[in-house]
Short mmCIF file of C-alpha atoms and ligand atoms in Angstrom, two decimals:
data_model
loop_
_atom_site.label_atom_id
_atom_site.label_comp_id
_atom_site.label_asym_id
_atom_site.label_seq_id
_atom_site.Cartn_x
_atom_site.Cartn_y
_atom_site.Cartn_z
CA MET K 1 38.02 -29.41 -23.87
CA THR K 2 34.56 -28.86 -25.80
CA ILE K 3 31.77 -27.57 -23.61
CA GLU K 4 28.87 -29.69 -24.86
CA THR K 5 26.79 -28.95 -21.72
CA ILE K 6 26.60 -25.75 -19.29
CA THR K 7 24.60 -26.16 -16.20
CA ILE K 8 23.65 -23.28 -14.43
CA LEU K 9 22.40 -22.59 -10.74
CA THR K 10 21.00 -19.25 -10.04
CA GLY K 11 20.22 -17.56 -6.76
CA ALA K 12 18.42 -14.52 -5.09
CA GLY K 13 21.19 -12.50 -6.03
CA ILE K 14 20.58 -12.60 -9.96
CA SER K 15 16.99 -10.66 -9.09
CA ALA K 16 18.30 -8.09 -6.90
CA GLU K 17 19.21 -5.68 -9.79
CA SER K 18 15.26 -6.30 -10.62
CA GLY K 19 14.48 -5.00 -7.41
CA ILE K 20 13.51 -8.41 -5.44
CA ALA K 21 15.48 -8.72 -2.13
CA THR K 22 17.53 -11.06 -1.44
CA PHE K 23 17.60 -13.35 1.73
CA ARG K 24 20.71 -13.11 3.55
CA ASP K 25 22.31 -9.86 2.65
CA PRO K 26 21.89 -6.72 4.91
CA GLY K 27 18.38 -5.81 5.02
CA GLY K 28 17.55 -9.10 3.19
CA ILE K 29 14.56 -11.21 3.58
CA TRP K 30 15.74 -13.02 6.55
CA ALA K 31 16.33 -10.04 8.40
CA GLN K 32 13.23 -8.71 8.63
CA TYR K 33 11.41 -12.10 8.71
CA ASP K 34 11.82 -15.28 10.96
CA ILE K 35 12.40 -18.25 8.76
CA GLU K 36 10.37 -20.15 11.63
CA ASP K 37 7.60 -17.64 11.22
CA VAL K 38 6.88 -17.85 7.46
CA ALA K 39 8.92 -20.68 5.83
CA THR K 40 8.69 -24.09 7.68
CA PRO K 41 5.41 -26.50 7.15
CA GLU K 42 4.84 -26.09 11.14
CA ALA K 43 4.75 -22.14 10.40
CA PHE K 44 1.59 -22.60 8.00
CA ALA K 45 0.02 -25.00 10.37
CA ARG K 46 0.36 -22.54 13.18
CA ASN K 47 -0.47 -19.49 11.60
CA PRO K 48 -1.38 -19.63 7.96
CA GLU K 49 -2.65 -16.01 7.68
CA LEU K 50 0.52 -14.65 8.30
CA VAL K 51 2.43 -17.19 6.01
CA LEU K 52 -0.10 -16.46 2.87
CA ASP K 53 0.21 -12.87 3.46
CA PHE K 54 3.89 -12.99 3.43
CA TYR K 55 3.66 -15.10 0.02
CA ASN K 56 1.06 -12.54 -1.38
CA MET K 57 3.29 -9.83 -0.57
CA ARG K 58 5.82 -11.18 -2.39
CA ARG K 59 3.97 -12.71 -5.11
CA GLU K 60 2.66 -9.07 -6.03
CA LYS K 61 6.28 -7.46 -5.62
CA VAL K 62 7.20 -10.12 -8.27
CA ARG K 63 4.61 -9.43 -10.23
CA LYS K 64 5.39 -6.19 -11.03
CA ALA K 65 9.21 -6.72 -11.78
CA LYS K 66 11.15 -6.82 -14.66
CA PRO K 67 13.80 -8.90 -15.99
CA ASN K 68 17.30 -7.58 -16.01
CA ALA K 69 20.14 -7.98 -18.28
CA ALA K 70 21.52 -11.11 -16.34
CA HIS K 71 18.09 -12.61 -16.91
CA HIS K 72 18.12 -12.05 -20.82
CA ALA K 73 21.62 -12.93 -20.82
CA LEU K 74 20.86 -16.45 -19.76
CA ALA K 75 18.02 -16.55 -22.25
CA LYS K 76 20.19 -15.50 -25.10
CA LEU K 77 22.90 -18.53 -24.46
CA GLN K 78 20.06 -20.90 -23.74
CA LYS K 79 18.46 -20.37 -27.36
CA SER K 80 22.07 -19.66 -29.00
CA TYR K 81 24.51 -21.86 -27.43
CA PRO K 82 25.44 -24.79 -29.49
CA GLY K 83 25.27 -27.17 -27.19
CA THR K 84 22.71 -27.86 -24.29
CA VAL K 85 22.02 -25.17 -21.58
CA HIS K 86 20.17 -26.20 -18.43
CA ILE K 87 19.17 -23.51 -15.98
CA ILE K 88 17.97 -24.72 -12.38
CA THR K 89 16.88 -21.66 -9.92
CA GLN K 90 16.48 -21.50 -6.23
CA ASN K 91 14.21 -18.48 -7.21
CA VAL K 92 10.39 -18.69 -6.89
CA ASP K 93 10.28 -15.58 -9.20
CA ASN K 94 9.40 -15.69 -12.43
CA LEU K 95 12.04 -13.77 -13.72
CA HIS K 96 13.98 -16.04 -15.88
CA GLU K 97 10.85 -16.78 -17.79
CA LYS K 98 9.89 -13.28 -18.28
CA GLY K 99 13.17 -13.15 -19.75
CA GLY K 100 12.56 -16.00 -22.52
CA ALA K 101 14.67 -18.70 -20.72
CA GLU K 102 12.95 -22.40 -19.59
CA VAL K 103 14.24 -23.29 -15.93
CA ILE K 104 14.15 -25.78 -13.36
CA HIS K 105 12.21 -24.33 -10.24
CA MET K 106 14.17 -26.70 -7.28
CA HIS K 107 12.19 -24.39 -4.68
CA GLY K 108 8.82 -24.00 -6.23
CA ALA K 109 7.38 -20.66 -7.58
CA HIS K 110 5.00 -18.24 -6.63
CA HIS K 111 3.11 -18.37 -10.12
CA THR K 112 1.34 -21.67 -9.18
CA ALA K 113 -0.62 -22.91 -6.33
CA LEU K 114 -0.41 -26.03 -4.87
CA CYS K 115 -3.02 -28.41 -2.83
CA ALA K 116 -1.82 -29.97 -0.10
CA ALA K 117 -4.74 -32.65 0.06
CA CYS K 118 -4.05 -33.93 -3.78
CA GLY K 119 -0.69 -32.52 -4.82
CA ALA K 120 -2.68 -30.69 -8.12
CA ARG K 121 -1.29 -27.31 -9.07
CA TRP K 122 -2.94 -24.44 -10.95
CA PRO K 123 -1.93 -20.53 -11.71
CA ALA K 124 -1.76 -18.89 -8.38
CA PRO K 125 -4.55 -15.94 -7.66
CA PRO K 126 -2.95 -12.74 -7.29
CA ALA K 127 -3.66 -13.32 -3.75
CA MET K 128 -4.37 -16.84 -1.98
CA ALA K 129 -6.79 -17.28 0.93
CA LEU K 130 -7.14 -19.71 3.47
CA HIS K 131 -10.01 -21.69 2.47
CA ASP K 132 -9.41 -21.17 -1.35
CA PRO K 133 -10.91 -24.73 -2.72
CA CYS K 134 -8.38 -26.58 -4.71
CA PRO K 135 -9.83 -26.84 -8.41
CA GLU K 136 -9.11 -30.60 -8.89
CA CYS K 137 -10.61 -32.05 -5.44
CA GLY K 138 -12.30 -29.21 -4.04
CA GLN K 139 -10.78 -29.45 -0.51
CA PRO K 140 -9.78 -26.00 1.12
CA ALA K 141 -6.05 -26.97 1.30
CA THR K 142 -4.27 -24.43 -0.88
CA ARG K 143 -0.79 -23.26 -0.13
CA PRO K 144 1.85 -21.63 -1.61
CA ASP K 145 3.81 -23.90 -4.14
CA VAL K 146 7.10 -23.24 -2.68
CA VAL K 147 9.44 -25.36 -0.77
CA TRP K 148 9.84 -24.40 2.75
CA PHE K 149 12.57 -25.86 5.13
CA GLY K 150 12.22 -29.04 6.06
CA GLU K 151 10.67 -29.84 2.95
CA VAL K 152 12.35 -32.14 -0.30
CA PRO K 153 13.26 -29.45 -3.06
CA TYR K 154 11.64 -30.46 -6.27
CA HIS K 155 13.13 -32.34 -9.23
CA MET K 156 16.02 -33.58 -7.82
CA ASP K 157 16.22 -36.81 -9.61
CA ARG K 158 16.46 -35.00 -12.80
CA ILE K 159 19.17 -32.42 -11.58
CA GLY K 160 20.97 -35.33 -10.11
CA GLU K 161 21.16 -36.26 -13.88
CA ILE K 162 21.96 -33.25 -15.28
CA LEU K 163 25.20 -32.76 -12.64
CA GLN K 164 26.38 -35.91 -13.89
CA SER K 165 26.60 -35.14 -17.49
CA THR K 166 27.50 -31.66 -17.11
CA ASP K 167 30.87 -30.23 -18.55
CA LEU K 168 30.34 -26.67 -17.12
CA PHE K 169 28.65 -25.72 -13.79
CA VAL K 170 28.26 -21.86 -13.24
CA SER K 171 26.82 -20.67 -9.94
CA ILE K 172 25.10 -17.21 -10.00
CA GLY K 173 24.12 -14.98 -7.04
CA THR K 174 23.63 -17.42 -4.55
CA SER K 175 25.53 -17.41 -0.91
CA GLY K 176 26.05 -21.13 -1.20
CA ALA K 177 24.22 -21.46 2.23
CA VAL K 178 21.40 -23.58 1.66
CA TYR K 179 21.67 -27.58 0.82
CA PRO K 180 20.98 -29.40 -1.28
CA ALA K 181 21.58 -26.64 -3.73
CA ALA K 182 25.01 -25.47 -2.20
CA GLY K 183 26.25 -28.95 -2.66
CA PHE K 184 25.87 -29.19 -6.47
CA VAL K 185 29.39 -27.53 -7.16
CA ARG K 186 30.75 -30.58 -5.17
CA LEU K 187 28.90 -33.18 -7.43
CA ALA K 188 29.61 -31.58 -10.71
CA ARG K 189 33.22 -31.49 -10.00
CA ALA K 190 33.45 -35.11 -8.73
CA ALA K 191 31.72 -36.04 -12.37
CA GLY K 192 34.56 -34.14 -14.01
CA ALA K 193 32.95 -31.01 -14.77
CA GLU K 194 34.83 -27.17 -14.44
CA ALA K 195 32.85 -24.57 -12.23
CA LEU K 196 32.80 -20.98 -12.21
CA GLU K 197 30.92 -18.69 -9.72
CA LEU K 198 29.87 -15.15 -10.46
CA ASN K 199 28.70 -13.57 -7.42
CA LEU K 200 28.62 -10.02 -5.74
CA GLU K 201 31.19 -10.94 -3.24
CA ARG K 202 32.87 -14.38 -2.07
CA SER K 203 30.24 -16.76 -0.93
CA GLU K 204 30.66 -19.75 1.58
CA ILE K 205 31.66 -22.01 -1.31
CA THR K 206 34.11 -20.13 -3.31
CA PRO K 207 37.04 -22.27 -2.88
CA LEU K 208 35.18 -25.25 -4.50
CA PHE K 209 35.12 -23.37 -7.77
CA THR K 210 37.47 -23.30 -10.43
CA GLU K 211 37.31 -19.96 -10.84
CA SER K 212 35.28 -16.99 -9.40
CA ARG K 213 34.56 -13.82 -10.38
CA HIS K 214 33.20 -10.97 -8.47
CA GLY K 215 30.71 -8.22 -9.47
CA PRO K 216 27.18 -7.53 -9.93
CA ALA K 217 25.55 -9.69 -12.22
CA THR K 218 24.24 -7.52 -14.61
CA GLU K 219 27.41 -6.91 -15.24
CA LEU K 220 29.29 -10.16 -14.92
CA VAL K 221 26.51 -12.32 -16.83
CA PRO K 222 26.39 -10.84 -20.16
CA ALA K 223 29.98 -10.32 -20.21
CA TRP K 224 30.37 -14.11 -19.43
CA VAL K 225 27.90 -14.96 -22.07
CA ASP K 226 29.18 -12.70 -24.62
CA GLY K 227 32.53 -14.48 -24.37
CA LEU K 228 31.05 -18.10 -24.76
CA LEU K 229 29.07 -16.62 -27.78
N1 LIG U 301 24.61 -9.66 -8.30
C1 LIG U 301 25.37 -10.65 -7.88
N2 LIG U 301 25.28 -11.44 -6.78
C2 LIG U 301 24.44 -10.90 -5.85
C3 LIG U 301 23.78 -9.35 -5.81
C4 LIG U 301 23.91 -8.66 -7.29
N3 LIG U 301 23.48 -7.82 -7.79
N4 LIG U 301 23.55 -9.03 -4.87
C5 LIG U 301 23.60 -9.70 -4.11
N5 LIG U 301 24.44 -10.94 -4.65
C6 LIG U 301 24.59 -12.21 -4.00
C7 LIG U 301 25.10 -12.09 -2.47
O1 LIG U 301 26.51 -11.65 -2.23
C8 LIG U 301 24.84 -13.43 -1.83
O2 LIG U 301 25.87 -14.25 -2.00
O3 LIG U 301 23.69 -13.15 -3.91
C9 LIG U 301 23.62 -13.77 -2.85
C10 LIG U 301 22.37 -14.09 -2.36
O4 LIG U 301 22.18 -14.75 -1.26
P1 LIG U 301 21.38 -15.46 -0.30
O5 LIG U 301 20.42 -14.04 -0.06
O6 LIG U 301 21.63 -16.44 0.54
O7 LIG U 301 20.23 -16.10 -1.41
P2 LIG U 301 20.16 -17.42 -2.24
O8 LIG U 301 21.29 -17.93 -2.25
O9 LIG U 301 19.47 -17.46 -3.46
O10 LIG U 301 19.46 -18.39 -1.14
C11 LIG U 301 19.13 -19.74 -0.97
O11 LIG U 301 17.67 -19.87 0.79
O12 LIG U 301 15.65 -18.83 2.50
C12 LIG U 301 16.41 -19.64 0.95
O13 LIG U 301 14.99 -20.78 -0.29
C13 LIG U 301 15.88 -19.46 -0.12
O14 LIG U 301 16.10 -20.21 -2.14
C14 LIG U 301 16.35 -19.31 -1.40
C15 LIG U 301 17.97 -20.13 -0.53
#
């Protein structure tokens, strides 16, 4: 089968070797913080300072991080592949962009701020403060532009269309624990795609893939890309 369209889903594992902690590995972010304290709309309503501090700290960490060999390899694939390469990321870091790729941020991004009052977006300041006014409407309703638990991920219509018309779906560095992203492999396969998983270890959804390779992203991803180009 000719592979004209490749759709790649990335998760925290692709940025792990850039020094950004994953969520569910031992010592990961959800072992240090409670989701209910920092990653829900209710948490932000209850204790906005705590939530802003958490994201300010993570934004600062990401600002200093550099893309690794896996991010660079995907950017190379996107530029050089004779067909179409879509990259959808669950990550809120900008390491794909720093590596030269164009990505769809389904869970939002640290580098933008969102106005909860009017929906405007603008480049996030290094540290967001509670009463920062929105540059569009002036309301003191600034919030991180990240999708919290209980909110709807971004760009789902476009992602649905992409998954319908892909020949190969590739999942990189994600545990498959969080929906809707964890369901993308099923949608792509139902539409006739092959599916490859590149992850440090078996994930919760490994059996859904046609092939699964295990190891660090900085080794697996460049090797896979070199094999394709
Ligand atoms: N190379 C490849 N894979 C790795 C590496 C590595 N160096 N290090 C860790 N992994 C794998 C882990 O084995 C695990 O399966 O990456 C996966 C990371 O899983 P999670 O921590 O659950 O991250 P992710 O799947 O991106 O989480 C999904 O959950 O809370 C949220 O919104 C957050 O977008 C995130 C979503």
